[in-house]
XYZ file of C-alpha atoms in Angstrom:
772
model
C -7.296 11.445 -20.163
C -5.517 9.641 -22.974
C -5.338 5.899 -23.484
C -6.020 4.364 -20.078
C -5.646 0.791 -21.263
C -2.894 -1.695 -20.606
C -2.842 -3.860 -23.730
C -0.729 -6.670 -25.127
C -0.478 -8.564 -28.408
C 0.855 -11.783 -26.887
C -0.574 -14.210 -24.320
C 0.302 -13.958 -20.632
C 2.892 -16.667 -20.065
C 2.403 -16.599 -16.299
C 1.379 -14.667 -13.223
C 3.834 -11.826 -13.865
C 2.109 -11.060 -17.159
C -1.445 -11.654 -15.909
C -3.906 -8.822 -15.396
C -5.448 -8.230 -11.939
C -9.087 -7.712 -11.091
C -10.595 -7.215 -7.644
C -13.627 -5.972 -5.743
C -11.965 -5.134 -2.427
C -12.366 -8.680 -1.127
C -12.124 -11.133 -4.030
C -9.224 -10.958 -6.424
C -7.890 -12.745 -9.475
C -4.908 -12.452 -11.773
C -6.095 -13.480 -15.240
C -3.411 -15.191 -17.323
C -3.425 -16.874 -20.691
C -4.119 -16.515 -24.378
C -6.129 -18.188 -27.122
C -5.815 -21.812 -26.021
C -5.572 -21.555 -22.231
C -6.511 -19.230 -19.413
C -5.767 -19.386 -15.690
C -7.308 -17.328 -12.920
C -5.235 -17.154 -9.752
C -7.994 -16.680 -7.171
C -7.643 -14.910 -3.830
C -9.835 -13.750 -0.982
C -8.454 -11.115 1.387
C -9.272 -12.981 4.632
C -7.872 -16.351 3.487
C -5.162 -16.518 6.152
C -3.367 -19.358 7.875
C -2.610 -19.094 11.598
C -4.851 -17.931 14.421
C -4.997 -15.358 17.240
C -2.357 -15.600 19.971
C -1.910 -13.579 23.129
C 1.378 -11.690 23.635
C 3.773 -13.664 25.794
C 6.704 -12.125 27.660
C 7.294 -13.878 31.002
C 10.364 -11.708 31.656
C 8.895 -8.374 30.520
C 7.845 -5.273 32.390
C 9.341 -2.035 33.627
C 12.053 -3.629 35.784
C 13.446 -5.619 32.878
C 13.192 -2.552 30.642
C 15.111 -0.431 33.141
C 17.896 -3.016 33.374
C 18.470 -3.265 29.643
C 18.197 0.493 29.155
C 21.035 0.994 31.610
C 23.240 -1.164 29.394
C 22.410 0.880 26.316
C 22.964 4.193 28.100
C 26.344 2.870 29.294
C 27.293 1.970 25.707
C 27.223 -1.779 26.367
C 25.179 -2.645 23.290
C 26.105 -6.302 23.329
C 24.753 -6.814 26.846
C 21.742 -4.649 26.089
C 20.815 -6.690 23.027
C 21.318 -9.927 24.951
C 18.825 -8.775 27.567
C 16.459 -7.609 24.828
C 16.521 -11.064 23.256
C 15.678 -12.643 26.588
C 12.847 -10.221 27.305
C 11.477 -8.749 24.090
C 11.922 -11.500 21.519
C 8.901 -13.834 21.576
C 8.909 -17.343 20.108
C 7.507 -17.729 16.626
C 3.998 -19.142 16.936
C 1.076 -19.459 14.549
C 1.459 -16.026 13.002
C 0.264 -17.246 9.606
C 0.185 -15.626 6.194
C -2.259 -14.708 3.479
C -2.503 -17.514 0.911
C -3.672 -18.062 -2.649
C -7.031 -19.844 -2.641
C -7.149 -21.740 -5.937
C -6.465 -21.677 -9.668
C -9.275 -21.786 -12.187
C -7.729 -23.477 -15.232
C -9.517 -23.230 -18.580
C -8.516 -25.104 -21.738
C -10.176 -23.948 -24.962
C -10.823 -26.676 -27.501
C -10.390 -26.026 -31.205
C -6.903 -24.573 -31.431
C -5.517 -21.071 -31.630
C -6.177 -18.141 -33.916
C -4.808 -14.797 -35.032
C -4.985 -11.095 -34.212
C -4.737 -11.731 -30.473
C -5.132 -8.809 -28.074
C -5.643 -8.709 -24.348
C -6.163 -5.619 -22.254
C -7.104 -4.125 -18.927
C -9.341 -1.101 -19.384
C -8.686 1.136 -16.375
C -11.723 3.261 -17.230
C -14.078 0.328 -16.712
C -12.069 -2.183 -14.645
C -12.580 -4.936 -17.232
C -10.038 -7.421 -18.562
C -10.676 -8.645 -22.098
C -9.173 -11.081 -24.599
C -9.996 -11.028 -28.315
C -8.829 -12.905 -31.402
C -10.102 -14.450 -34.599
C -10.274 -18.114 -35.558
C -11.407 -19.409 -38.899
C -12.585 -15.910 -39.734
C -14.808 -15.673 -36.641
C -14.366 -13.288 -33.695
C -13.868 -14.699 -30.205
C -14.003 -12.504 -27.142
C -13.743 -12.925 -23.381
C -14.428 -10.324 -20.692
C -13.752 -10.579 -16.961
C -14.347 -8.324 -13.985
C -14.752 -8.385 -10.216
C -17.928 -6.609 -9.233
C -18.100 -4.907 -5.871
C -21.788 -4.244 -6.403
C -22.522 -7.942 -6.982
C -19.716 -9.439 -4.863
C -18.746 -12.023 -7.495
C -16.127 -12.588 -10.167
C -17.606 -12.813 -13.651
C -16.422 -13.768 -17.127
C -18.343 -13.904 -20.388
C -17.058 -15.800 -23.430
C -18.565 -15.327 -26.862
C -18.017 -16.724 -30.342
C -19.321 -15.413 -33.669
C -19.140 -18.962 -34.962
C -22.376 -20.812 -34.128
C -21.591 -23.453 -31.539
C -17.938 -22.470 -31.720
C -17.285 -22.254 -27.996
C -15.955 -25.412 -26.338
C -13.736 -25.580 -23.281
C -12.764 -27.549 -20.210
C -12.646 -25.901 -16.814
C -11.063 -27.215 -13.600
C -10.668 -25.744 -10.119
C -7.396 -26.659 -8.433
C -6.737 -25.750 -4.809
C -3.528 -24.103 -3.667
C -3.580 -25.488 -0.121
C -3.548 -29.117 1.013
C -6.962 -28.777 2.650
C -9.015 -28.302 -0.514
C -11.841 -30.245 -2.132
C -14.019 -29.528 -5.153
C -16.905 -31.387 -6.771
C -18.637 -30.656 -10.095
C -22.160 -31.581 -11.147
C -24.100 -31.819 -14.399
C -25.818 -28.486 -13.743
C -22.613 -26.573 -14.414
C -21.644 -26.003 -10.783
C -18.383 -26.669 -8.967
C -18.737 -26.434 -5.198
C -15.534 -26.221 -3.181
C -14.299 -25.995 0.386
C -10.873 -25.407 1.858
C -8.819 -24.289 4.830
C -5.891 -21.854 4.663
C -3.087 -24.053 5.983
C 0.697 -24.086 5.563
C 3.598 -25.149 7.763
C 6.119 -22.310 7.438
C 4.368 -19.561 9.407
C 2.070 -21.845 11.388
C 1.808 -25.484 12.399
C -0.163 -26.593 9.342
C -3.433 -27.143 11.177
C -4.884 -23.684 11.783
C -6.359 -21.164 9.385
C -9.483 -19.622 7.939
C -12.089 -21.906 6.356
C -13.443 -20.972 2.932
C -16.115 -22.240 0.606
C -17.446 -21.194 -2.738
C -19.199 -21.801 -6.012
C -18.100 -21.726 -9.641
C -21.106 -21.793 -11.951
C -21.173 -21.842 -15.748
C -24.290 -20.696 -17.599
C -24.125 -21.546 -21.314
C -26.192 -20.434 -24.284
C -26.488 -23.466 -26.510
C -24.310 -26.568 -26.321
C -23.952 -29.012 -23.462
C -22.384 -29.046 -20.016
C -20.979 -32.113 -18.291
C -19.274 -32.336 -14.937
C -16.884 -34.745 -13.273
C -14.372 -34.535 -10.439
C -13.249 -30.946 -9.992
C -14.117 -29.811 -13.517
C -16.699 -29.045 -16.161
C -16.766 -29.447 -19.934
C -18.746 -27.164 -22.211
C -19.265 -28.247 -25.844
C -20.743 -26.360 -28.762
C -21.938 -23.225 -26.948
C -22.481 -19.823 -28.547
C -21.817 -18.025 -25.280
C -20.897 -18.895 -21.702
C -20.787 -16.913 -18.480
C -18.725 -17.993 -15.455
C -19.749 -16.772 -12.004
C -17.446 -17.224 -8.994
C -18.282 -16.525 -5.363
C -16.210 -17.161 -2.227
C -17.016 -16.789 1.456
C -14.989 -17.502 4.592
C -15.593 -17.897 8.305
C -13.240 -15.020 9.182
C -14.786 -12.933 11.951
C -18.050 -14.886 11.821
C -19.853 -17.178 14.222
C -21.983 -20.148 13.285
C -22.294 -21.763 9.860
C -24.414 -19.230 7.992
C -21.352 -18.133 6.002
C -21.391 -21.485 4.195
C -24.531 -20.420 2.292
C -23.284 -16.971 1.264
C -21.545 -18.003 -1.962
C -24.495 -19.931 -3.380
C -26.765 -16.987 -2.623
C -24.387 -14.520 -4.282
C -24.144 -16.613 -7.438
C -27.916 -17.081 -7.576
C -28.417 -13.312 -7.359
C -25.832 -12.748 -10.093
C -27.358 -15.318 -12.457
C -30.824 -13.893 -11.898
C -29.594 -10.370 -12.588
C -27.779 -11.414 -15.748
C -24.435 -10.503 -17.226
C -25.367 -7.228 -18.897
C -26.957 -5.780 -15.755
C -24.044 -6.964 -13.590
C -21.587 -5.365 -15.995
C -23.452 -2.057 -16.079
C -23.699 -1.865 -12.281
C -20.034 -2.813 -11.944
C -18.865 -0.065 -14.287
C -21.085 2.564 -12.640
C -19.947 1.567 -9.144
C -16.283 1.603 -10.149
C -16.396 4.855 -12.073
C -17.974 6.707 -9.175
C -14.489 6.469 -7.664
C -12.122 6.196 -10.612
C -13.569 9.017 -12.721
C -12.912 11.626 -10.036
C -9.344 12.174 -11.278
C -8.041 12.796 -14.787
C -4.342 13.021 -15.577
C -2.695 13.947 -18.865
C 1.087 14.315 -18.873
C 1.430 14.418 -22.647
C 1.621 11.704 -25.292
C 4.470 11.160 -27.728
C 2.589 8.459 -29.607
C 3.723 5.469 -27.598
C 0.360 4.986 -25.898
C -0.751 2.992 -28.947
C 2.037 0.445 -28.401
C 1.598 -2.688 -26.298
C 2.417 -2.004 -22.646
C 5.268 -4.527 -22.508
C 6.851 -2.854 -25.541
C 6.564 0.559 -23.870
C 8.297 -0.849 -20.792
C 11.077 -2.289 -22.950
C 11.657 1.080 -24.607
C 11.706 2.904 -21.267
C 14.043 0.283 -19.803
C 16.477 0.613 -22.689
C 16.549 4.402 -22.435
C 15.023 4.959 -25.871
C 13.325 8.266 -25.140
C 10.607 9.212 -22.695
C 6.965 8.149 -22.460
C 5.033 10.665 -20.332
C 1.738 8.887 -20.987
C 3.181 5.743 -19.370
C 3.694 7.680 -16.128
C 0.060 8.816 -16.260
C -0.980 5.204 -16.903
C 1.114 4.029 -13.941
C -0.535 6.663 -11.722
C -4.031 5.649 -12.743
C -3.091 1.967 -12.434
C -2.222 2.684 -8.798
C -5.659 4.214 -8.331
C -7.213 1.198 -10.069
C -5.388 -1.194 -7.739
C -6.535 0.835 -4.734
C -10.174 0.563 -5.795
C -9.784 -3.112 -6.710
C -8.014 -3.924 -3.451
C -9.678 -1.771 -0.804
C -13.325 -0.783 -0.704
C -15.208 0.846 2.145
C -16.628 -2.489 3.353
C -13.521 -4.636 2.808
C -13.039 -6.932 5.823
C -9.265 -6.357 5.829
C -6.937 -3.787 4.281
C -4.428 -4.583 1.542
C -1.407 -6.633 2.571
C 2.089 -7.030 1.108
C 0.597 -8.047 -2.250
C -2.618 -6.063 -2.083
C -5.377 -8.673 -2.278
C -3.525 -10.781 -4.851
C -0.925 -13.460 -4.159
C 1.658 -15.066 -6.435
C 2.483 -17.809 -3.916
C 6.138 -16.765 -3.785
C 6.036 -15.047 -0.388
C 5.080 -18.181 1.491
C 7.228 -20.470 -0.655
C 10.429 -18.627 0.238
C 9.509 -18.036 3.905
C 8.392 -14.452 3.532
C 4.973 -13.781 4.971
C 2.311 -12.074 2.904
C 1.323 -9.976 5.895
C 1.034 -6.406 7.145
C 4.554 -5.016 7.500
C 4.373 -1.844 9.590
C 7.823 -0.414 8.864
C 6.745 1.194 5.569
C 5.100 -1.435 3.348
C 1.486 -1.364 4.543
C 1.626 2.388 5.118
C 2.857 2.942 1.558
C -0.066 0.906 0.220
C -2.260 3.756 1.432
C 0.020 6.776 0.908
C -1.745 7.927 -2.295
C -5.302 7.207 -1.193
C -6.377 10.615 0.105
C -4.599 12.814 -2.442
C -5.795 10.559 -5.263
C -9.376 11.310 -4.162
C -10.181 7.806 -2.934
C -10.857 8.491 0.737
C -13.472 5.725 1.000
C -10.791 3.192 0.110
C -8.900 4.213 3.260
C -11.705 3.048 5.554
C -10.680 -0.644 5.823
C -7.263 0.423 7.089
C -8.694 2.868 9.633
C -10.965 0.141 11.023
C -8.092 -2.332 11.083
C -5.875 0.084 13.019
C -8.614 0.656 15.590
C -8.785 -3.112 16.177
C -4.980 -3.338 16.278
C -4.972 -0.708 19.016
C -7.312 -2.871 21.082
C -5.042 -5.893 20.647
C -1.945 -3.785 21.325
C -2.952 -3.054 24.901
C -1.879 -6.574 25.846
C 1.563 -6.076 24.330
C 2.011 -2.738 26.093
C 1.400 -4.457 29.429
C 3.221 -7.723 28.718
C 6.461 -6.342 27.309
C 6.755 -2.901 28.877
C 4.392 -2.736 31.848
C 2.856 0.357 30.268
C -0.610 1.698 29.688
C -1.958 2.487 26.238
C -1.204 0.303 23.228
C 1.762 -0.652 21.076
C 2.465 -2.744 17.996
C 5.780 -3.473 16.364
C 7.154 -4.435 12.966
C 4.269 -6.436 11.569
C 0.799 -7.717 12.226
C -1.625 -10.259 10.833
C -5.349 -10.769 10.324
C -5.854 -11.141 14.099
C -4.026 -8.087 15.411
C -0.617 -9.544 16.287
C 1.186 -6.767 18.199
C 4.268 -8.393 19.779
C 7.823 -7.679 18.616
C 9.124 -9.871 15.816
C 11.436 -12.794 16.565
C 14.596 -11.026 15.348
C 16.068 -7.834 16.836
C 17.282 -6.237 13.609
C 13.797 -6.196 12.138
C 11.397 -7.169 14.910
C 12.148 -4.574 17.595
C 10.515 -1.567 15.940
C 8.562 -0.053 18.820
C 6.825 2.562 16.644
C 5.496 0.260 13.919
C 1.959 0.499 15.279
C 2.266 4.254 15.639
C 3.454 4.571 12.033
C 0.386 2.786 10.667
C -1.857 4.706 13.078
C -0.658 7.964 11.515
C -2.882 7.051 8.570
C -5.819 7.986 10.824
C -4.341 11.449 11.163
C -3.936 11.595 7.390
C -7.544 10.552 6.812
C -8.768 13.258 9.175
C -6.563 16.032 7.796
C -7.865 15.490 4.274
C -11.527 14.961 5.105
C -11.887 17.042 8.301
C -14.656 14.763 9.517
C -15.183 15.732 13.153
C -17.076 12.519 13.903
C -14.146 10.448 12.638
C -11.758 12.525 14.746
C -13.873 12.138 17.871
C -14.835 8.479 17.480
C -11.746 6.900 15.863
C -8.629 8.977 15.212
C -8.314 10.743 18.544
C -9.198 7.782 20.793
C -6.679 5.506 19.022
C -3.898 8.084 18.917
C -4.628 9.305 22.426
C -4.035 5.784 23.736
C -0.827 5.609 21.719
C 0.301 8.864 23.351
C -0.451 7.411 26.782
C 1.797 4.487 25.970
C 4.726 6.659 24.921
C 4.315 9.032 27.856
C 4.523 6.022 30.164
C 7.181 4.155 28.185
C 9.757 6.815 27.332
C 12.675 7.615 29.602
C 14.930 10.618 30.180
C 18.331 10.233 28.525
C 20.904 10.591 31.350
C 23.368 12.526 29.196
C 21.136 14.740 27.070
C 18.100 15.119 29.309
C 15.765 14.305 26.399
C 12.793 11.968 26.497
C 13.632 8.997 24.297
C 12.207 5.667 23.225
C 14.168 2.461 23.359
C 15.577 0.051 23.028
C 14.355 0.180 19.449
C 15.737 -0.138 15.954
C 15.815 2.044 12.900
C 13.826 -0.431 10.817
C 15.982 -3.318 9.650
C 19.239 -1.314 9.696
C 22.268 -1.502 12.000
C 25.192 0.668 13.138
C 28.717 0.771 14.496
C 28.750 2.521 17.879
C 32.208 3.986 17.382
C 31.474 5.103 13.843
C 33.979 2.671 12.274
C 33.801 -0.796 10.767
C 36.224 -2.267 13.263
C 33.871 -4.049 15.598
C 30.447 -5.579 15.969
C 27.405 -3.851 14.578
C 24.148 -3.537 16.490
C 20.471 -2.943 15.739
C 19.106 -1.529 18.997
C 19.715 1.854 20.578
C 17.900 4.562 22.496
C 15.882 7.196 20.654
C 16.413 6.357 16.966
C 15.381 9.226 14.709
C 12.391 7.423 13.212
C 10.862 6.862 16.639
C 11.306 10.437 17.737
C 9.796 11.867 14.537
C 6.706 9.740 14.983
C 6.324 10.520 18.681
C 6.612 14.239 18.014
C 3.980 14.050 15.275
C 1.735 12.018 17.579
C 1.977 14.460 20.470
C 1.385 17.511 18.264
C -1.680 15.898 16.717
C -3.140 14.901 20.079
C -2.615 18.406 21.468
C -4.421 19.973 18.515
C -7.172 17.348 18.493
C -7.850 17.822 22.195
C -8.233 21.553 21.573
C -10.595 20.942 18.657
C -12.710 18.559 20.719
C -12.430 20.489 23.967
C -11.238 17.374 25.768
C -8.466 16.076 28.047
C -6.893 19.328 29.260
C -4.674 17.504 31.742
C -3.344 15.122 29.105
C -2.823 18.048 26.739
C -0.640 19.765 29.326
C 1.435 16.611 29.796
C 1.912 16.319 26.047
C 2.891 19.962 25.671
C 5.503 19.540 28.394
C 6.797 16.327 26.821
C 7.126 18.034 23.446
C 9.674 20.447 24.930
C 11.740 17.460 26.090
C 11.937 15.545 22.810
C 15.313 15.535 21.041
C 15.794 17.732 17.979
C 16.620 16.290 14.584
C 20.388 16.244 14.230
C 22.827 16.621 11.349
C 25.828 14.289 11.299
C 29.464 14.914 10.515
C 28.934 14.072 6.842
C 26.109 16.559 6.521
C 23.495 13.802 6.595
C 20.363 13.589 8.683
C 21.307 11.291 11.544
C 19.494 7.973 11.545
C 20.162 7.472 15.240
C 20.329 9.803 18.199
C 24.125 9.623 18.056
C 26.210 9.966 14.886
C 26.809 6.231 14.593
C 28.560 4.670 11.645
C 26.237 3.002 9.154
C 26.865 -0.725 9.014
C 24.922 -0.858 5.748
C 25.018 2.588 4.105
C 23.335 1.157 1.006
C 20.326 -0.073 3.002
C 16.885 -0.112 1.393
C 15.073 1.511 4.329
C 14.944 5.298 4.687
C 12.836 5.409 7.821
C 14.619 8.411 9.306
C 13.384 10.504 6.366
C 9.797 10.101 7.564
C 9.814 13.747 8.623
C 10.416 14.732 4.998
C 7.931 12.287 3.489
C 5.223 11.478 4.321
C 5.568 13.706 7.400
C 6.017 17.484 7.509
C 8.787 18.144 10.041
C 11.315 18.791 7.252
C 10.401 21.316 4.536
C 12.548 23.493 2.282
C 10.665 26.588 3.453
C 10.529 25.835 7.167
C 13.722 23.878 7.855
C 16.239 24.574 5.056
C 19.200 23.111 6.976
C 17.395 19.845 7.658
C 16.186 19.757 4.066
C 19.778 19.905 2.862
C 20.697 17.180 5.334
C 17.883 15.048 3.935
C 19.141 15.710 0.403
C 22.620 14.641 1.500
C 21.180 11.465 2.989
C 19.427 10.680 -0.274
C 22.591 11.313 -2.244
C 24.690 9.109 0.026
C 22.211 6.211 -0.272
C 21.742 6.550 -4.014
C 25.445 6.852 -4.660
C 26.331 3.482 -3.152
C 27.340 0.798 -5.613
C 25.528 -1.841 -3.580
C 22.293 0.128 -3.131
C 19.378 -2.155 -2.310
C 17.224 -0.766 -5.081
C 13.909 -2.362 -4.262
C 10.501 -1.055 -5.213
C 9.569 0.864 -2.059
C 13.026 2.467 -1.869
C 12.689 3.944 -5.353
C 9.197 5.188 -4.531
C 10.549 6.774 -1.330
C 13.402 8.382 -3.288
C 10.957 9.840 -5.816
C 8.527 11.217 -3.237
C 11.363 12.600 -1.101
C 12.828 14.490 -4.034
C 9.352 15.778 -4.847
C 9.105 17.168 -1.308
C 12.463 18.883 -1.898
C 11.142 20.452 -5.100
C 13.506 18.425 -7.272
C 11.353 17.237 -10.169
C 14.274 16.016 -12.266
C 15.507 13.594 -9.617
C 11.978 12.511 -8.723
C 11.343 11.690 -12.384
C 14.637 9.815 -12.601
C 13.688 7.570 -9.687
C 10.232 6.919 -11.113
C 11.769 6.054 -14.466
C 13.885 3.420 -12.750
C 10.952 2.129 -10.730
C 8.688 1.720 -13.756
C 11.346 0.705 -16.242
C 13.479 -1.616 -14.105
C 11.280 -2.840 -11.246
C 7.971 -3.637 -12.945
C 6.720 -6.863 -14.439
C 4.971 -6.676 -17.803
C 1.661 -6.231 -15.955
C 3.098 -3.129 -14.199
C 3.163 -4.853 -10.817
C 6.265 -3.634 -8.974
C 8.682 -6.167 -7.557
C 11.486 -6.707 -5.076
C 14.666 -8.212 -6.521
C 16.297 -11.474 -5.441
C 19.113 -11.357 -2.934
C 17.575 -8.559 -0.866
C 15.824 -9.251 2.442
C 15.968 -12.962 1.717
C 14.098 -12.797 -1.589
C 14.889 -15.754 -3.828
C 13.322 -14.404 -7.001
C 11.615 -11.315 -8.340
C 8.544 -11.072 -6.127
C 5.550 -8.789 -6.482
C 5.260 -6.243 -3.665
C 2.378 -3.817 -4.025
C 3.920 -0.896 -2.118
C 5.962 0.158 -5.157
C 2.809 0.651 -7.188
C 1.161 2.736 -4.505
C 4.340 4.575 -3.506
C 5.028 5.461 -7.132
C 1.472 6.700 -7.541
C 1.882 8.859 -4.451
C 5.180 10.261 -5.715
C 3.600 11.331 -9.017
C 0.865 13.076 -7.061
C 3.456 14.808 -4.856
C 5.186 16.184 -7.956
C 1.959 17.879 -9.044
C 0.341 18.944 -5.771
C 1.403 19.162 -2.127
C -0.530 20.338 0.907
C 1.445 19.125 3.931
C 3.122 22.428 4.841
C 0.070 24.564 5.698
C -0.464 25.531 2.058
C -1.606 24.148 -1.275
C 1.479 24.100 -3.459
C 0.897 23.837 -7.201
C 3.387 21.989 -9.446
C 6.055 21.841 -6.712
C 8.292 19.366 -8.555
C 7.295 19.425 -12.213
C 9.959 17.774 -14.389
C 10.842 18.994 -17.869
C 9.563 15.689 -19.238
C 5.989 16.702 -18.368
C 6.173 20.189 -19.841
C 2.453 20.428 -20.615
C -0.472 18.655 -19.048
C -3.652 18.572 -17.023
C -4.532 17.138 -13.628
C -8.141 17.263 -12.519
C -9.746 16.134 -9.280
C -6.666 15.965 -7.056
C -7.373 16.369 -3.366
C -5.585 18.613 -0.886
C -5.717 18.625 2.898
C -8.693 20.430 4.419
C -10.866 18.728 1.795
C -10.187 20.902 -1.236
C -10.404 19.586 -4.803
C -7.805 20.988 -7.195
C -7.559 21.077 -11.000
C -4.288 22.180 -12.581
C -3.373 23.006 -16.182
C 0.089 23.892 -17.366
C 1.946 24.513 -20.605
C 5.674 24.720 -21.360
C 6.441 24.163 -17.703
C 4.282 27.038 -16.445
C 0.920 27.078 -14.731
C -1.824 28.367 -16.992
C -4.792 27.819 -14.702
C -5.796 26.230 -11.423
C -9.258 25.682 -10.042
C -9.688 25.120 -6.293
C -13.006 23.939 -4.877
C -12.872 23.996 -1.058
C -15.362 21.974 0.933
C -14.486 23.805 4.148
C -14.571 27.539 4.737
C -11.515 29.358 6.024
C -8.208 30.781 4.927
C -6.407 28.882 2.181
C -2.802 29.640 1.301
C -1.724 28.740 -2.239
C 1.890 28.676 -3.406
C 3.471 28.482 -6.838
C 7.238 28.756 -6.878
C 7.987 32.076 -5.190
C 4.396 33.301 -5.418
C 1.869 33.118 -2.590
C -1.832 33.872 -2.524
C -4.193 33.843 0.464
C -7.848 33.041 -0.160
C -10.740 33.614 2.225
C -12.334 30.434 0.984
C -16.002 29.621 1.271
C -17.157 26.018 1.117
C -19.008 25.227 -2.087
C -17.417 28.055 -4.120
C -14.730 27.692 -6.763
C -11.600 29.821 -7.090
C -9.864 30.163 -10.426
C -6.186 31.181 -10.336
C -4.034 32.201 -13.281
C -0.292 31.713 -13.702
C 0.402 34.658 -11.366
C -2.008 33.309 -8.724
C -4.525 36.072 -9.377
C -7.832 34.690 -8.153
C -11.332 34.923 -9.581
C -14.303 33.688 -7.565
C -16.689 31.580 -9.613
């Protein structure tokens, strides 16, 4: 696999250099060096705000009909005015995810030499090592899912050489901590802030920090502990919250978790942690070649890539596996919530500058989970599937309140309590298919795993109700005769109705391309699922009829894929969002083989966006560019976009970021979707399975001329290993877990396999198959 370690020879000066650990619920970013260390602590349910019912006193079908008439008549100004009156709710106690606390450690005795810190992706352990006065000092830290605690062990070769002060400092105003002489800090807090809520409501949390020392003494006062003259010390951290719980039993969970961890001991905890983690991580191996740079510190490798001093294929493999690491660290099968804008970590910047560290449904949260299935981490998808099912329940109220419709709907974003109303700004908040977009991850989970029980109990019921909403909600376009959504936006973008910049620009219209792509995909899935399950024949017939009435994808005068139903002028042609390319990626309505004209229109769209001097080159945009080019079979351009993403939009710790000046950002701010989107794009360059076939090396760039990928996952639950040399496939091994016909493609070659579950099929560079 190569060197799967991120390592550095200098201390982490701050959060952007710190190394993340997580167990799917608890997270920390470990920062520091020889004299100091800080853990930025998070817990995924630590949210301000509280549940609120949708409120639209002027909503319903009559109001919808009135505003739609304005849009159909071309009176966008009047239509948007009515939409504001009817569909724009007041901002309430939406809330945001918040940082819990900082664990600050000051090491007594000065610095040292030979410093090295690293994150070992093979074991999910952060370590620091150096020498002082000729003695070795070492620290290890990890977040164990098996033990549900954060753990750190500090050792010194020098007898009694370990002395440090430790303090726990809250990051919200409602925080208290008290230390005792037994080496325990007990703390309690509430997630409160006054930007996204009124400062009084939020989740309550409590926890324990416990230090167990070998040798030396421990004293406690205030919010801190002091350890003097120890040979070794282990820190255990546990956190619990009242999210989704009744009664006060949760208040005892942290003490119990720490007691179990101390009883088990560090070595046993570490061994169980590594085994639990590797059961997921070790499924996939990736080698894209190594030009020798993998021995350099990671920040130096980034500097070289950024400056254009040659390529570093092993860094791309590291970035891919880092995305898988973050998925495992941020989202486990029993996680109470899925990953948000910053995964399960939080730098504090989102809330400070009036962003919300929430669940954005117009690409960000979806992209967090784009690589999960193909990267062979299906279990990590489960928290999102459960969350979407609960969102669908909450979304029934919004469907009734705003549109007078059956089924369920959610819009541009949601929170820990299933917020489903439109946002309080038309240009970004009136995305009527945001809930549908995130619900498509259920379809993805089913198509990879083919779990009939999941289809019957979760995916189909949720998506069926979504289809009922759109059947009830959509309207026939008076000019075209098509069924369309609206009023709705193309996420966060705007247009000139007359195609020229000589008047006002608007956000809302009828039947934007993004909406119609999603509705078509929804209806097709529900038709096929109803056939598979032998259910809902009447609904199936309605959906099949509706499918014939949906508008086709259209090519504009400039050869681009139209973003709106009409060929409007783009008010911001350099916009960061590429929502209307959903049908290319991650969808399958645009493929070079099946729809060559639309594929060229998508390529033109990409070129027009990329060619703009003022392009909003944020992390998710570059990931979308890379994956889109991969779907078009253009490995060179996909690699170019990934090079920019990794080289120009990553902190030293490989966290991707959004730049200041875009979408209100005031500084470089970590946004996790770039990590996951980039990981997905790398996977798409090596293996695709969205177009009714397994396609091997569909977008292999020259920079990765030889390599190996093992354990990748294709739709219909097939595991694929690929080996290539000098840009050509040498061998592929396909292990289907479902019997049936499998089509495999490689360039212009096609092979059809009568696959049997449990067998393995070895293919050579000409796709000649041998059954093993």
